Amino acid sequence: MNKKIIALSVFLLLMVSSAVAIVRVNVYISSSIDGRIPYFNIPAEVNNTPQSFLVVWENTGSVGCRFRLRADIYEIINSTKRQIYTSWSEEIPIEPGAQENLVAYWYPKSPGNFTVHTFIYYCNSIEDGPTGNFTVLKSNITTRAPFDVKTESTESYVEFRFNSREDINDLVIIPREYPLGWIFDSKRMGGIEKGREKIVRVNYEASIWKERNVSFDIVTLDGKFYKQERITLRKKREFPVYHAIIVILVVVIIILSIMLIRYRKRGVELGDREGSNGNSGSR
């Protein structure tokens, strides 16, 4: 009887184990692209300084993305709005659970009343951002900047080399005129130390690249120093490495060929001398 009970128990355990083994456990982790704006700032008044548009974005989704702020600026004249400029922030990666500041800049040409509409670009999506009105005043006189700038461009960025005759705090590089449909970062580059070169790159994206003229406003955040820089976008002239290798190989081959020819010529001359000496000895 005990043997039957034991056998039955073993059989039942095997059946239960088999049933558990057959059950599949599938765990699904849903991915989401989402976020929120915990803070933004659009100064209501600008007095001879660059205008900044700040949006703090918190990535509440489960996917990391690269984020960029776009700011469309409209001039208001007699209750009529006319778009005059589009400003872009730098592109910033934001991981899930993190937040970053997205800041776009604009340097006004003249006083007036303006409104701005912002948008957040990320993961092939566009999200509406804050809007706001502001007033531009032009009461101060900006001093000519005490620094020199040299530029070089490629198909994806413009490189600025700064050399200053005095210490300067908080410079901003803002595209003034650039091709419609292109994206040009506006960039806060920090300060420059007197007599020390500083290199800064401003990235851009061209819809269809070609040589084009662009201009930049380079201004301190307090509006004290200002300089405008105009350049023509060109591909960076680089000497490809494989070309250099080919040139070196050709030179080496030529040198070896010359040495080989001289060696053979010398061998022939030595052979002729030995032959002439042998003939004279036989006589």
mmCIF file of C-alpha atoms in Angstrom:
data_model
loop_
_atom_site.group_PDB
_atom_site.id
_atom_site.type_symbol
_atom_site.label_atom_id
_atom_site.label_comp_id
_atom_site.label_asym_id
_atom_site.label_seq_id
_atom_site.Cartn_x
_atom_site.Cartn_y
_atom_site.Cartn_z
ATOM 1 C CA MET A 1 0.000 0.000 0.000
ATOM 2 C CA ASN A 2 2.808 2.375 0.915
ATOM 3 C CA LYS A 3 4.519 1.615 -2.347
ATOM 4 C CA LYS A 4 1.369 2.526 -4.256
ATOM 5 C CA ILE A 5 1.043 5.813 -2.369
ATOM 6 C CA ILE A 6 4.686 6.673 -3.018
ATOM 7 C CA ALA A 7 4.354 5.817 -6.703
ATOM 8 C CA LEU A 8 1.188 7.896 -6.982
ATOM 9 C CA SER A 9 2.878 10.837 -5.243
ATOM 10 C CA VAL A 10 5.848 10.684 -7.587
ATOM 11 C CA PHE A 11 3.508 10.526 -10.575
ATOM 12 C CA LEU A 12 1.564 13.594 -9.387
ATOM 13 C CA LEU A 13 4.787 15.542 -8.757
ATOM 14 C CA LEU A 14 5.995 14.757 -12.260
ATOM 15 C CA MET A 15 2.683 15.905 -13.738
ATOM 16 C CA VAL A 16 2.784 19.184 -11.786
ATOM 17 C CA SER A 17 6.402 19.801 -12.792
ATOM 18 C CA SER A 18 5.542 19.207 -16.440
ATOM 19 C CA ALA A 19 2.585 21.605 -16.234
ATOM 20 C CA VAL A 20 4.755 24.316 -14.671
ATOM 21 C CA ALA A 21 7.406 23.794 -17.316
ATOM 22 C CA ILE A 22 4.819 24.261 -20.067
ATOM 23 C CA VAL A 23 3.656 27.632 -18.704
ATOM 24 C CA ARG A 24 5.437 30.538 -20.445
ATOM 25 C CA VAL A 25 6.099 33.760 -18.611
ATOM 26 C CA ASN A 26 6.265 36.748 -20.987
ATOM 27 C CA VAL A 27 7.391 40.092 -19.564
ATOM 28 C CA TYR A 28 6.680 43.150 -21.707
ATOM 29 C CA ILE A 29 8.339 46.490 -21.014
ATOM 30 C CA SER A 30 6.494 49.192 -22.919
ATOM 31 C CA SER A 31 8.601 51.989 -24.420
ATOM 32 C CA SER A 32 7.343 55.530 -24.331
ATOM 33 C CA ILE A 33 8.510 58.915 -25.595
ATOM 34 C CA ASP A 34 7.201 61.612 -23.320
ATOM 35 C CA GLY A 35 8.224 64.619 -21.277
ATOM 36 C CA ARG A 36 7.148 67.774 -19.531
ATOM 37 C CA ILE A 37 8.236 71.384 -19.082
ATOM 38 C CA PRO A 38 8.733 72.127 -15.365
ATOM 39 C CA TYR A 39 10.050 75.652 -16.049
ATOM 40 C CA PHE A 40 10.519 78.196 -18.831
ATOM 41 C CA ASN A 41 11.608 81.821 -19.043
ATOM 42 C CA ILE A 42 10.964 84.449 -21.718
ATOM 43 C CA PRO A 43 12.137 87.857 -20.434
ATOM 44 C CA ALA A 44 9.420 90.489 -20.915
ATOM 45 C CA GLU A 45 11.897 93.298 -21.659
ATOM 46 C CA VAL A 46 15.218 93.379 -23.486
ATOM 47 C CA ASN A 47 17.443 96.457 -23.298
ATOM 48 C CA ASN A 48 20.288 96.334 -25.806
ATOM 49 C CA THR A 49 21.104 92.727 -24.915
ATOM 50 C CA PRO A 50 20.495 89.373 -26.588
ATOM 51 C CA GLN A 51 17.087 87.866 -25.931
ATOM 52 C CA SER A 52 17.093 84.329 -24.527
ATOM 53 C CA PHE A 53 14.344 81.717 -24.645
ATOM 54 C CA LEU A 54 14.768 79.091 -21.931
ATOM 55 C CA VAL A 55 12.758 75.883 -21.731
ATOM 56 C CA VAL A 56 13.607 73.193 -19.183
ATOM 57 C CA TRP A 57 12.633 69.780 -20.522
ATOM 58 C CA GLU A 58 12.263 66.702 -18.326
ATOM 59 C CA ASN A 59 12.351 63.356 -20.124
ATOM 60 C CA THR A 60 9.601 61.316 -18.430
ATOM 61 C CA GLY A 61 9.609 58.629 -21.110
ATOM 62 C CA SER A 62 11.653 55.438 -21.299
ATOM 63 C CA VAL A 63 13.693 56.388 -24.369
ATOM 64 C CA GLY A 64 16.682 58.702 -24.527
ATOM 65 C CA CYS A 65 16.485 61.347 -27.260
ATOM 66 C CA ARG A 66 18.345 64.338 -28.616
ATOM 67 C CA PHE A 67 16.366 67.513 -27.956
ATOM 68 C CA ARG A 68 16.398 70.932 -29.600
ATOM 69 C CA LEU A 69 14.409 74.130 -29.051
ATOM 70 C CA ARG A 70 13.055 76.166 -31.951
ATOM 71 C CA ALA A 71 11.832 79.726 -31.405
ATOM 72 C CA ASP A 72 9.821 81.531 -34.104
ATOM 73 C CA ILE A 73 9.882 85.286 -33.517
ATOM 74 C CA TYR A 74 7.153 87.604 -34.793
ATOM 75 C CA GLU A 75 7.154 91.390 -34.903
ATOM 76 C CA ILE A 76 3.866 93.017 -33.848
ATOM 77 C CA ILE A 77 2.900 96.152 -35.779
ATOM 78 C CA ASN A 78 -0.646 97.528 -35.462
ATOM 79 C CA SER A 79 -1.883 94.219 -34.020
ATOM 80 C CA THR A 80 -0.464 92.362 -37.038
ATOM 81 C CA LYS A 81 2.181 89.666 -36.593
ATOM 82 C CA ARG A 82 4.977 89.095 -39.107
ATOM 83 C CA GLN A 83 7.572 86.361 -38.662
ATOM 84 C CA ILE A 84 11.069 87.809 -38.852
ATOM 85 C CA TYR A 85 13.404 85.160 -37.470
ATOM 86 C CA THR A 86 13.797 81.548 -36.330
ATOM 87 C CA SER A 87 16.251 80.769 -33.558
ATOM 88 C CA TRP A 88 17.558 77.310 -32.654
ATOM 89 C CA SER A 89 19.165 75.960 -29.517
ATOM 90 C CA GLU A 90 21.987 73.472 -29.467
ATOM 91 C CA GLU A 91 20.962 69.832 -29.730
ATOM 92 C CA ILE A 92 21.233 68.139 -26.322
ATOM 93 C CA PRO A 93 20.871 64.433 -25.418
ATOM 94 C CA ILE A 94 18.504 63.789 -22.492
ATOM 95 C CA GLU A 95 18.219 60.343 -20.931
ATOM 96 C CA PRO A 96 15.031 59.047 -19.264
ATOM 97 C CA GLY A 97 14.475 60.678 -15.878
ATOM 98 C CA ALA A 98 16.878 63.548 -16.604
ATOM 99 C CA GLN A 99 16.196 67.185 -17.437
ATOM 100 C CA GLU A 100 18.218 69.801 -19.311
ATOM 101 C CA ASN A 101 18.052 73.473 -20.250
ATOM 102 C CA LEU A 102 17.234 74.211 -23.886
ATOM 103 C CA VAL A 103 18.200 77.802 -24.684
ATOM 104 C CA ALA A 104 17.878 79.686 -27.969
ATOM 105 C CA TYR A 105 19.163 83.246 -28.492
ATOM 106 C CA TRP A 106 18.270 86.187 -30.704
ATOM 107 C CA TYR A 107 19.898 89.613 -31.063
ATOM 108 C CA PRO A 108 17.284 92.232 -32.087
ATOM 109 C CA LYS A 109 18.123 94.772 -34.783
ATOM 110 C CA SER A 110 15.682 97.429 -33.630
ATOM 111 C CA PRO A 111 13.231 98.247 -30.814
ATOM 112 C CA GLY A 112 9.635 97.113 -30.901
ATOM 113 C CA ASN A 113 7.080 94.640 -29.628
ATOM 114 C CA PHE A 114 7.480 90.960 -30.400
ATOM 115 C CA THR A 115 5.996 87.560 -29.678
ATOM 116 C CA VAL A 116 7.647 84.144 -29.731
ATOM 117 C CA HIS A 117 6.289 80.640 -30.326
ATOM 118 C CA THR A 118 8.550 77.778 -29.238
ATOM 119 C CA PHE A 119 8.677 74.120 -30.257
ATOM 120 C CA ILE A 120 10.569 71.100 -28.912
ATOM 121 C CA TYR A 121 12.154 68.768 -31.484
ATOM 122 C CA TYR A 122 13.000 65.230 -30.314
ATOM 123 C CA CYS A 123 12.940 61.614 -31.562
ATOM 124 C CA ASN A 124 11.367 62.643 -34.892
ATOM 125 C CA SER A 125 8.569 64.416 -33.006
ATOM 126 C CA ILE A 126 7.638 68.071 -32.531
ATOM 127 C CA GLU A 127 5.999 69.329 -29.344
ATOM 128 C CA ASP A 128 4.431 72.769 -28.878
ATOM 129 C CA GLY A 129 6.334 74.827 -26.317
ATOM 130 C CA PRO A 130 5.604 78.040 -24.411
ATOM 131 C CA THR A 131 4.707 81.326 -26.100
ATOM 132 C CA GLY A 132 5.254 84.845 -24.840
ATOM 133 C CA ASN A 133 5.373 88.545 -25.656
ATOM 134 C CA PHE A 134 8.314 90.859 -25.025
ATOM 135 C CA THR A 135 9.501 94.393 -25.711
ATOM 136 C CA VAL A 136 12.896 95.371 -27.119
ATOM 137 C CA LEU A 137 14.530 98.651 -26.091
ATOM 138 C CA LYS A 138 17.622 100.150 -27.697
ATOM 139 C CA SER A 139 18.932 102.852 -25.375
ATOM 140 C CA ASN A 140 22.589 101.956 -24.878
ATOM 141 C CA ILE A 141 25.508 102.155 -27.272
ATOM 142 C CA THR A 142 27.381 98.909 -27.789
ATOM 143 C CA THR A 143 31.185 99.112 -27.746
ATOM 144 C CA ARG A 144 33.189 97.602 -30.567
ATOM 145 C CA ALA A 145 34.476 94.204 -29.510
ATOM 146 C CA PRO A 146 38.171 94.071 -28.486
ATOM 147 C CA PHE A 147 38.767 90.667 -30.056
ATOM 148 C CA ASP A 148 39.633 89.225 -33.459
ATOM 149 C CA VAL A 149 37.888 86.259 -35.049
ATOM 150 C CA LYS A 150 39.041 83.781 -37.684
ATOM 151 C CA THR A 151 36.603 81.263 -39.135
ATOM 152 C CA GLU A 152 36.707 77.977 -40.970
ATOM 153 C CA SER A 153 33.735 75.921 -42.105
ATOM 154 C CA THR A 154 32.783 72.391 -43.089
ATOM 155 C CA GLU A 155 29.500 70.858 -44.243
ATOM 156 C CA SER A 156 28.308 70.530 -40.635
ATOM 157 C CA TYR A 157 29.891 73.241 -38.498
ATOM 158 C CA VAL A 158 31.560 76.653 -38.419
ATOM 159 C CA GLU A 159 34.720 76.954 -36.340
ATOM 160 C CA PHE A 160 35.530 80.278 -34.658
ATOM 161 C CA ARG A 161 39.020 81.126 -33.354
ATOM 162 C CA PHE A 162 38.998 84.011 -30.884
ATOM 163 C CA ASN A 163 41.941 86.134 -29.751
ATOM 164 C CA SER A 164 41.117 88.956 -27.349
ATOM 165 C CA ARG A 165 43.033 92.003 -26.125
ATOM 166 C CA GLU A 166 41.246 91.843 -22.767
ATOM 167 C CA ASP A 167 39.246 89.427 -20.640
ATOM 168 C CA ILE A 168 35.629 89.074 -21.775
ATOM 169 C CA ASN A 169 32.752 87.359 -19.998
ATOM 170 C CA ASP A 170 29.843 85.377 -21.444
ATOM 171 C CA LEU A 171 29.844 85.705 -25.214
ATOM 172 C CA VAL A 172 26.998 84.417 -27.344
ATOM 173 C CA ILE A 173 27.219 83.460 -31.033
ATOM 174 C CA ILE A 174 23.897 84.007 -32.806
ATOM 175 C CA PRO A 175 23.260 83.383 -36.518
ATOM 176 C CA ARG A 176 21.793 86.543 -38.049
ATOM 177 C CA GLU A 177 21.248 85.572 -41.674
ATOM 178 C CA TYR A 178 21.284 81.995 -42.915
ATOM 179 C CA PRO A 179 19.484 79.996 -45.659
ATOM 180 C CA LEU A 180 15.788 79.315 -45.206
ATOM 181 C CA GLY A 181 15.131 75.729 -44.151
ATOM 182 C CA TRP A 182 18.548 75.255 -42.548
ATOM 183 C CA ILE A 183 19.167 74.769 -38.824
ATOM 184 C CA PHE A 184 21.877 76.889 -37.208
ATOM 185 C CA ASP A 185 22.630 76.615 -33.492
ATOM 186 C CA SER A 186 22.798 79.711 -31.326
ATOM 187 C CA LYS A 187 25.505 79.116 -28.738
ATOM 188 C CA ARG A 188 26.625 80.550 -25.427
ATOM 189 C CA MET A 189 30.392 80.074 -25.433
ATOM 190 C CA GLY A 190 31.425 81.553 -22.080
ATOM 191 C CA GLY A 191 34.335 83.963 -21.678
ATOM 192 C CA ILE A 192 37.674 84.631 -23.373
ATOM 193 C CA GLU A 193 40.969 85.162 -21.552
ATOM 194 C CA LYS A 194 43.243 87.947 -22.721
ATOM 195 C CA GLY A 195 45.964 86.700 -25.070
ATOM 196 C CA ARG A 196 44.704 83.123 -25.047
ATOM 197 C CA GLU A 197 43.114 81.604 -28.155
ATOM 198 C CA LYS A 198 39.696 80.029 -27.761
ATOM 199 C CA ILE A 199 38.134 77.718 -30.356
ATOM 200 C CA VAL A 200 34.354 77.301 -30.595
ATOM 201 C CA ARG A 201 32.264 75.289 -33.049
ATOM 202 C CA VAL A 202 28.711 76.150 -34.059
ATOM 203 C CA ASN A 203 26.867 73.225 -35.630
ATOM 204 C CA TYR A 204 24.387 73.482 -38.469
ATOM 205 C CA GLU A 205 22.248 71.218 -40.645
ATOM 206 C CA ALA A 206 21.672 72.005 -44.307
ATOM 207 C CA SER A 207 18.672 70.696 -46.219
ATOM 208 C CA ILE A 208 20.743 70.649 -49.432
ATOM 209 C CA TRP A 209 24.304 71.824 -48.934
ATOM 210 C CA LYS A 210 25.893 74.394 -51.204
ATOM 211 C CA GLU A 211 28.239 77.309 -50.711
ATOM 212 C CA ARG A 212 26.210 80.065 -49.088
ATOM 213 C CA ASN A 213 26.842 83.340 -47.295
ATOM 214 C CA VAL A 214 25.894 83.532 -43.619
ATOM 215 C CA SER A 215 26.399 86.128 -40.891
ATOM 216 C CA PHE A 216 26.687 85.929 -37.115
ATOM 217 C CA ASP A 217 26.150 88.322 -34.225
ATOM 218 C CA ILE A 218 28.819 87.849 -31.560
ATOM 219 C CA VAL A 219 27.757 89.735 -28.445
ATOM 220 C CA THR A 220 28.234 89.629 -24.683
ATOM 221 C CA LEU A 221 25.199 88.779 -22.553
ATOM 222 C CA ASP A 222 25.286 92.257 -21.008
ATOM 223 C CA GLY A 223 25.337 93.851 -24.480
ATOM 224 C CA LYS A 224 28.608 95.704 -23.858
ATOM 225 C CA PHE A 225 30.635 94.264 -26.732
ATOM 226 C CA TYR A 226 29.360 93.407 -30.192
ATOM 227 C CA LYS A 227 30.847 92.164 -33.454
ATOM 228 C CA GLN A 228 29.275 90.911 -36.664
ATOM 229 C CA GLU A 229 31.021 88.229 -38.689
ATOM 230 C CA ARG A 230 30.172 87.393 -42.315
ATOM 231 C CA ILE A 231 31.486 84.234 -43.947
ATOM 232 C CA THR A 232 30.970 82.000 -46.965
ATOM 233 C CA LEU A 233 30.337 78.373 -46.087
ATOM 234 C CA ARG A 234 32.851 76.161 -47.841
ATOM 235 C CA LYS A 235 33.945 72.566 -47.560
ATOM 236 C CA LYS A 236 37.061 72.160 -45.483
ATOM 237 C CA ARG A 237 40.040 71.585 -47.740
ATOM 238 C CA GLU A 238 41.712 68.463 -46.454
ATOM 239 C CA PHE A 239 44.487 66.410 -48.001
ATOM 240 C CA PRO A 240 43.264 62.777 -47.827
ATOM 241 C CA VAL A 241 45.553 60.335 -46.032
ATOM 242 C CA TYR A 242 45.471 57.823 -48.873
ATOM 243 C CA HIS A 243 46.729 60.498 -51.271
ATOM 244 C CA ALA A 244 49.672 61.130 -48.967
ATOM 245 C CA ILE A 245 50.411 57.395 -48.791
ATOM 246 C CA ILE A 246 50.313 57.096 -52.594
ATOM 247 C CA VAL A 247 52.682 60.064 -52.989
ATOM 248 C CA ILE A 248 55.109 58.563 -50.462
ATOM 249 C CA LEU A 249 55.016 55.169 -52.205
ATOM 250 C CA VAL A 250 55.655 56.764 -55.591
ATOM 251 C CA VAL A 251 58.637 58.695 -54.207
ATOM 252 C CA VAL A 252 60.041 55.540 -52.582
ATOM 253 C CA ILE A 253 59.625 53.564 -55.832
ATOM 254 C CA ILE A 254 61.376 56.296 -57.823
ATOM 255 C CA ILE A 255 64.277 56.418 -55.344
ATOM 256 C CA LEU A 256 64.632 52.619 -55.353
ATOM 257 C CA SER A 257 64.486 52.552 -59.155
ATOM 258 C CA ILE A 258 67.257 55.144 -59.400
ATOM 259 C CA MET A 259 69.375 53.219 -56.888
ATOM 260 C CA LEU A 260 68.799 49.960 -58.785
ATOM 261 C CA ILE A 261 69.743 51.528 -62.117
ATOM 262 C CA ARG A 262 72.929 52.970 -60.600
ATOM 263 C CA TYR A 263 73.767 49.617 -58.997
ATOM 264 C CA ARG A 264 73.313 47.755 -62.274
ATOM 265 C CA LYS A 265 75.311 50.349 -64.170
ATOM 266 C CA ARG A 266 78.096 50.085 -61.626
ATOM 267 C CA GLY A 267 78.025 46.284 -61.915
ATOM 268 C CA VAL A 268 78.317 46.467 -65.688
ATOM 269 C CA GLU A 269 81.290 48.832 -65.419
ATOM 270 C CA LEU A 270 83.026 46.527 -62.939
ATOM 271 C CA GLY A 271 82.401 43.562 -65.253
ATOM 272 C CA ASP A 272 83.890 45.414 -68.204
ATOM 273 C CA ARG A 273 86.980 46.297 -66.157
ATOM 274 C CA GLU A 274 87.484 42.710 -65.016
ATOM 275 C CA GLY A 275 87.065 41.503 -68.601
ATOM 276 C CA SER A 276 89.643 43.936 -69.918
ATOM 277 C CA ASN A 277 92.106 42.971 -67.154
ATOM 278 C CA GLY A 278 91.685 39.268 -68.010
ATOM 279 C CA ASN A 279 92.360 39.873 -71.677
ATOM 280 C CA SER A 280 95.549 41.813 -70.965
ATOM 281 C CA GLY A 281 96.826 39.066 -68.605
ATOM 282 C CA SER A 282 96.333 36.324 -71.185
ATOM 283 C CA ARG A 283 98.547 38.161 -73.569
#
